[in-house]
Short mmCIF file of C-alpha atoms in Angstrom, two decimals:
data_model
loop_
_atom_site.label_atom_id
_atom_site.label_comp_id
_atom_site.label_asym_id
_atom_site.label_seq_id
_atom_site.Cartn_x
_atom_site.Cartn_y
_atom_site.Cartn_z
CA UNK A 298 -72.71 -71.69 -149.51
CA UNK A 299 -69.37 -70.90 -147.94
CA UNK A 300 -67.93 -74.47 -148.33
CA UNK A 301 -66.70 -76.47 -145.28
CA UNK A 302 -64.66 -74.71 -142.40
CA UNK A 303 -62.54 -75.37 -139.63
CA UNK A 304 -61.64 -73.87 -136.39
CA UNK A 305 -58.94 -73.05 -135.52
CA UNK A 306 -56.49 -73.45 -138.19
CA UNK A 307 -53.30 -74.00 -136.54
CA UNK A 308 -52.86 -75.20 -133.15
CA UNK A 309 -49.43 -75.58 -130.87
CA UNK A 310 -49.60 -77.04 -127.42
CA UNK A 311 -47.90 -79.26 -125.34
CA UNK A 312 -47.30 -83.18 -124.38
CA UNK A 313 -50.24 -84.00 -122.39
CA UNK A 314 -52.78 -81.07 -123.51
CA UNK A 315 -56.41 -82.18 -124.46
CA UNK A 316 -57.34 -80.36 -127.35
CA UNK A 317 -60.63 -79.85 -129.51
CA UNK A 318 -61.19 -78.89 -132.95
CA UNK A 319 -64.29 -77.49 -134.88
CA UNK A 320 -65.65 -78.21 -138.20
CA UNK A 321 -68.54 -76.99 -140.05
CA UNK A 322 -70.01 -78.73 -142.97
CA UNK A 323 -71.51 -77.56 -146.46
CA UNK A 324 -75.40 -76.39 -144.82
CA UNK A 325 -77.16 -79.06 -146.29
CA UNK A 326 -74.84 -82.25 -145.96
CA UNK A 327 -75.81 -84.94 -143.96
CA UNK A 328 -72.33 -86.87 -144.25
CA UNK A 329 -69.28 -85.48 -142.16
CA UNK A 330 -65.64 -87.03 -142.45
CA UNK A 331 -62.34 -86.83 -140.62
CA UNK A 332 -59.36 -87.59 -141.88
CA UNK A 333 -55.69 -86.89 -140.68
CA UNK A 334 -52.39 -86.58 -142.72
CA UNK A 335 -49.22 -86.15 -141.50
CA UNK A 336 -45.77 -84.95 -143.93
CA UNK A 337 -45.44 -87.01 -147.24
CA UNK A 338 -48.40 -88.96 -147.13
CA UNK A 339 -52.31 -88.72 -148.02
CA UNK A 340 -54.93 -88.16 -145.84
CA UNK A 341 -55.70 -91.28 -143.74
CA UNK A 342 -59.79 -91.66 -142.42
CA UNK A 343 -60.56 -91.22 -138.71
CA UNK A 344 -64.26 -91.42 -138.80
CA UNK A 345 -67.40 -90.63 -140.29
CA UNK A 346 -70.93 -89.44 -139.29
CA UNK A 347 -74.26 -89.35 -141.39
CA UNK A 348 -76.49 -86.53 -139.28
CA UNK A 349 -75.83 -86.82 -135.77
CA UNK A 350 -74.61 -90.84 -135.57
CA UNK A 351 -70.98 -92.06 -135.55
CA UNK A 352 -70.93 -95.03 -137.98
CA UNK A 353 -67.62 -95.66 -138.55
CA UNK A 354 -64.25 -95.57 -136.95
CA UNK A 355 -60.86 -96.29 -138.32
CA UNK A 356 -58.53 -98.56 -135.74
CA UNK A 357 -56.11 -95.13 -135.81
CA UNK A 358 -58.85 -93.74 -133.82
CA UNK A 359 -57.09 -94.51 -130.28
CA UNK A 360 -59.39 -94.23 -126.78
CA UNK A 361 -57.85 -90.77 -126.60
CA UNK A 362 -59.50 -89.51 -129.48
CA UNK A 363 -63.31 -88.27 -129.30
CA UNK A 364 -65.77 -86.97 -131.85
CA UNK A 365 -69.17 -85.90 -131.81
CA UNK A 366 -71.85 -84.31 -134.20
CA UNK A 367 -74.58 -83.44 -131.43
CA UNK A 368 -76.93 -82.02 -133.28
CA UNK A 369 -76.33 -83.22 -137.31
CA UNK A 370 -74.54 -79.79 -137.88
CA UNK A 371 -71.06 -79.14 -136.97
CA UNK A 372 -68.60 -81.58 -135.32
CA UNK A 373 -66.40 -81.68 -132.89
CA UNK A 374 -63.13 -83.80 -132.42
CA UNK A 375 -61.20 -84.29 -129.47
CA UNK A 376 -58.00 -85.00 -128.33
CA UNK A 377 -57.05 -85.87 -124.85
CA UNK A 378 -53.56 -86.25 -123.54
CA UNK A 379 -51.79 -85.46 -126.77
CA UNK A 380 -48.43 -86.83 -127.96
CA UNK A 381 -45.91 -85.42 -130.52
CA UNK A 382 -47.08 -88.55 -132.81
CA UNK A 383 -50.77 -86.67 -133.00
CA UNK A 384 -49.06 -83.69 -134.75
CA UNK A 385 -50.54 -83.58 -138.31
CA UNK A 386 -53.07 -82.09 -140.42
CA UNK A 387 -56.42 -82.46 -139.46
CA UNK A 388 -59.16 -82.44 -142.16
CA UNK A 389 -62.88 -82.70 -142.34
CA UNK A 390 -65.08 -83.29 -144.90
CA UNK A 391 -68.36 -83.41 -145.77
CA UNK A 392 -70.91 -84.77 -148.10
CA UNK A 393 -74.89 -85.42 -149.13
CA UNK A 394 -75.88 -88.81 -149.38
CA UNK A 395 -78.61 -89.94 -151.06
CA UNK A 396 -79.86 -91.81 -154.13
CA UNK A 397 -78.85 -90.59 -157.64
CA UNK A 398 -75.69 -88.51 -156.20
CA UNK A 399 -72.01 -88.87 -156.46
CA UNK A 400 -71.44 -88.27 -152.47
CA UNK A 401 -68.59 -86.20 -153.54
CA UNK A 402 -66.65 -85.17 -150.60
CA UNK A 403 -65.75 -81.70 -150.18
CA UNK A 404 -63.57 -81.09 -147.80
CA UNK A 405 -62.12 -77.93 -145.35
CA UNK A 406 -59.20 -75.83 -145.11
CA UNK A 407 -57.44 -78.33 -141.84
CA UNK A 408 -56.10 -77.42 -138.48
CA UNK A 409 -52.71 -78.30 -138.63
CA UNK A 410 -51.91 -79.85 -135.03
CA UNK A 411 -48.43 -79.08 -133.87
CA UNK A 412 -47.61 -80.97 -130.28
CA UNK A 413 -44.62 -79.97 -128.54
CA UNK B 193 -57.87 -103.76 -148.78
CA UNK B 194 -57.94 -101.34 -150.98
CA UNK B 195 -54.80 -99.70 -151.59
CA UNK B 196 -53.67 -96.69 -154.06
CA UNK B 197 -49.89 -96.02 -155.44
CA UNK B 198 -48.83 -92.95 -157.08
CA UNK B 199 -45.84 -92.62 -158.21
CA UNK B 200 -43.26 -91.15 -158.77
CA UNK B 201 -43.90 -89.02 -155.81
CA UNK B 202 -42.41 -85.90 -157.33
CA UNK B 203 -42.14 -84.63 -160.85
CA UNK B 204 -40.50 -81.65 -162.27
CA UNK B 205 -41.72 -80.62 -165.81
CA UNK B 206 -40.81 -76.53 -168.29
CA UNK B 207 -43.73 -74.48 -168.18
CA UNK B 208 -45.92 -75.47 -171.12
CA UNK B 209 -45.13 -79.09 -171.16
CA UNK B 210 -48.24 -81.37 -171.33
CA UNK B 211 -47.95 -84.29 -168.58
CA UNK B 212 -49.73 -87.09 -167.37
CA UNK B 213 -50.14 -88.30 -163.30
CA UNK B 214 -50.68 -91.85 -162.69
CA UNK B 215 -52.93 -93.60 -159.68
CA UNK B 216 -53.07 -97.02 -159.17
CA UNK B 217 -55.37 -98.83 -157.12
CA UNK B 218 -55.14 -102.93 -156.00
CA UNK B 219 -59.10 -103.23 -155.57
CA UNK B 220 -60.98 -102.72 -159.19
CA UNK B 221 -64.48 -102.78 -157.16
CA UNK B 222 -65.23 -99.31 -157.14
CA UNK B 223 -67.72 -96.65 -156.78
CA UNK B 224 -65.94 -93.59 -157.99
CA UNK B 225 -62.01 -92.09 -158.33
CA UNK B 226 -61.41 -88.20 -157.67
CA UNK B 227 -58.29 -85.98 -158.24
CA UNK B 228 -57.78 -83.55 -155.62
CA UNK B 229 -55.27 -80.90 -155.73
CA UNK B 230 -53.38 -79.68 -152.47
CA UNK B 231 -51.40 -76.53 -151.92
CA UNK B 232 -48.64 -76.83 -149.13
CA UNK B 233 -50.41 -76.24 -145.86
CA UNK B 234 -53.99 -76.30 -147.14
CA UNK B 235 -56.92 -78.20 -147.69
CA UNK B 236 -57.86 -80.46 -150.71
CA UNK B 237 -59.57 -79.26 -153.39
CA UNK B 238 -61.60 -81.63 -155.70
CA UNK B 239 -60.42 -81.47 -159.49
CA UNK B 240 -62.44 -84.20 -161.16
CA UNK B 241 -64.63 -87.24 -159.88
CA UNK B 242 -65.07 -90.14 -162.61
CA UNK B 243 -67.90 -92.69 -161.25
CA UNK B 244 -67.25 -96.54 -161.83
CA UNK B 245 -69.49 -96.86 -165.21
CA UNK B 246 -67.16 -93.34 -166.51
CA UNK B 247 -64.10 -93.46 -168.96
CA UNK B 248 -63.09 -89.64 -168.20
CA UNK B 249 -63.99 -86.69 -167.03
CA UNK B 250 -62.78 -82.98 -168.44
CA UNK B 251 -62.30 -79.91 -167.20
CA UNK B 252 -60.72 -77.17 -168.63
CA UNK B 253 -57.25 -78.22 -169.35
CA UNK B 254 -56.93 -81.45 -166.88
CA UNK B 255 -58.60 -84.69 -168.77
CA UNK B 256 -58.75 -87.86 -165.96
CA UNK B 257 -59.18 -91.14 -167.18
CA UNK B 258 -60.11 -94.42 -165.71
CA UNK B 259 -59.72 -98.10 -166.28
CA UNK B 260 -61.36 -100.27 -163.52
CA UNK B 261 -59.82 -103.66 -165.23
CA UNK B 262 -56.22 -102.94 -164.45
CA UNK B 263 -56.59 -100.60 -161.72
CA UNK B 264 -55.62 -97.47 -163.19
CA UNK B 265 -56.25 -93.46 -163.85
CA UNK B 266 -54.36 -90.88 -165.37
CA UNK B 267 -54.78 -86.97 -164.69
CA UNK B 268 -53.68 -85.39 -167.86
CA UNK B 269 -52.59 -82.03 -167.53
CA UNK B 270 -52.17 -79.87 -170.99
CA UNK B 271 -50.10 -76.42 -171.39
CA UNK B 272 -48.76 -76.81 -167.93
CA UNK B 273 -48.13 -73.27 -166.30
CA UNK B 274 -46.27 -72.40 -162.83
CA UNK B 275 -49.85 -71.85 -161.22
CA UNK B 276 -50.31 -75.96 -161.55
CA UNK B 277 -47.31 -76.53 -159.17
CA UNK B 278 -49.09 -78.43 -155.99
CA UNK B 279 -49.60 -81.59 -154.56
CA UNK B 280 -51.99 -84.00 -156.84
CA UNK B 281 -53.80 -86.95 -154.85
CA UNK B 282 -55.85 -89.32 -156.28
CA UNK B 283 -58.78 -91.19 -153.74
CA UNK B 284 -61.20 -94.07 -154.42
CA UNK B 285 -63.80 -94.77 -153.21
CA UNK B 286 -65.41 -98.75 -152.99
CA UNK B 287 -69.11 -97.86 -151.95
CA UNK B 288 -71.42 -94.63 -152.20
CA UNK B 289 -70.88 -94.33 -148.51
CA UNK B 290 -67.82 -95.49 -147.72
CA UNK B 291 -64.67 -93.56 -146.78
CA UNK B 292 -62.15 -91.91 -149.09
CA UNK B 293 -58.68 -94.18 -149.76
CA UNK B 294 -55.44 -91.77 -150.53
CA UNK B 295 -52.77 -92.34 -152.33
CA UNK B 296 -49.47 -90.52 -151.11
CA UNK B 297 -49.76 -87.34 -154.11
CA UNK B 298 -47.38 -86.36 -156.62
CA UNK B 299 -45.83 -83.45 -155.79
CA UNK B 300 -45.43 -81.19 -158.87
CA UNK B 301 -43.48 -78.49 -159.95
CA UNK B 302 -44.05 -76.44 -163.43
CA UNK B 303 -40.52 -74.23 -164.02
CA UNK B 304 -41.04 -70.74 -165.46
#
């Protein structure tokens, strides 16, 4: 078990870029989280899948945000046209859900989005 | 909605001092509360997780407490050394598969 991971860890581009970020969960967790966090504050929930299906999203998920989780393992999430306001931390996290356990999120290093 | 207060948002304590962090949170329907700890520029990593029907959880030398009725936990830290300066967030939870709600941390710094 090598914990949750992200790809890649920092990322610089430019006004207007699209831009896509990786995460891999725990092996065996079915749950998968996003959250962002910019300077000064806590981390803030984007969305959420349980195996491959998308069953929540936060309003602060705009149209030009994307995820996906095609195939229940890793995930994907996707910006498109960036702005300097999308510059934060980007964190995933994952989980096992299930009767009789916690659903204790563990979460990943971040990609730490800087938009120029 | 839920919503979770920390303060104050940054504390400054001699090395060796015990302390205690404070959480608040407006909602007392909850599933569970975790302590994360965050290093600047990294990830979170989970300290304790008290469920709903839990007083406090232990581990090592950080003791977290919680008190659904008035909204509150503590994260008590004991013998505090230079290695425990960080970030300390508390999260709660209101379902078993619902999202995690922040507070804003308490940034913490143990002098030598």
């Amino acid at each position: 078990d090598t914990g949750v991971s992200q790809d890649p860890r920092h990322k610089i581009t430019k006004r207007g870029q699209n831009v896509t970020f990786r995460c891999d969960p725990i092996s065996e967790h079915n749950r998968l989280y996003w959250y962002r966090q910019t300077l000064g504050q806590g981390p803030e929930f984007l969305t959420y899948f349980q195996n491959e299906a998308q069953l929540e999203k936060s309003r602060l998920l705009s149209d030009r945000f994307s995820a996906e989780r095609p195939k229940g393992s890793f995930s994907t999430l996707e910006i498109q046209r960036t702005e300097q306001g999308d510059s934060a931390m980007y964190l995933c996290a994952s989980s096992l859900a299930g009767a009789g356990g916690f659903n204790e999120q563990f979460f990943g290093p971040g990609t730490r989005l800087t938009v120029l | 909605k839920q919503e979770v207060t920390q303060i104050p948002a940054a504390l400054s304590v001699p090395e060796g001092e015990n302390l205690v962090l404070n959480c608040s949170f407006t909602d007392s329907a909850i599933y569970n509360l975790q302590w994360f700890r965050q290093d600047p520029g990294k990830g979170l990593t989970s300290l304790l997780l008290i469920q709903s029907s839990q007083r406090e959880q232990t581990s090592g030398r950080l003791n977290a407490s919680l008190d659904k009725s008035s909204g509150r936990s503590t994260l008590y830290i004991a013998a505090s050394q230079p290695g425990d300066s960080a970030t300390y967030l508390c999260a709660v939870k209101i379902g078993a598969n619902s999202k995690l709600t922040f507070g804003k941390g308490i940034t913490l710094s143990v002098r030598p």
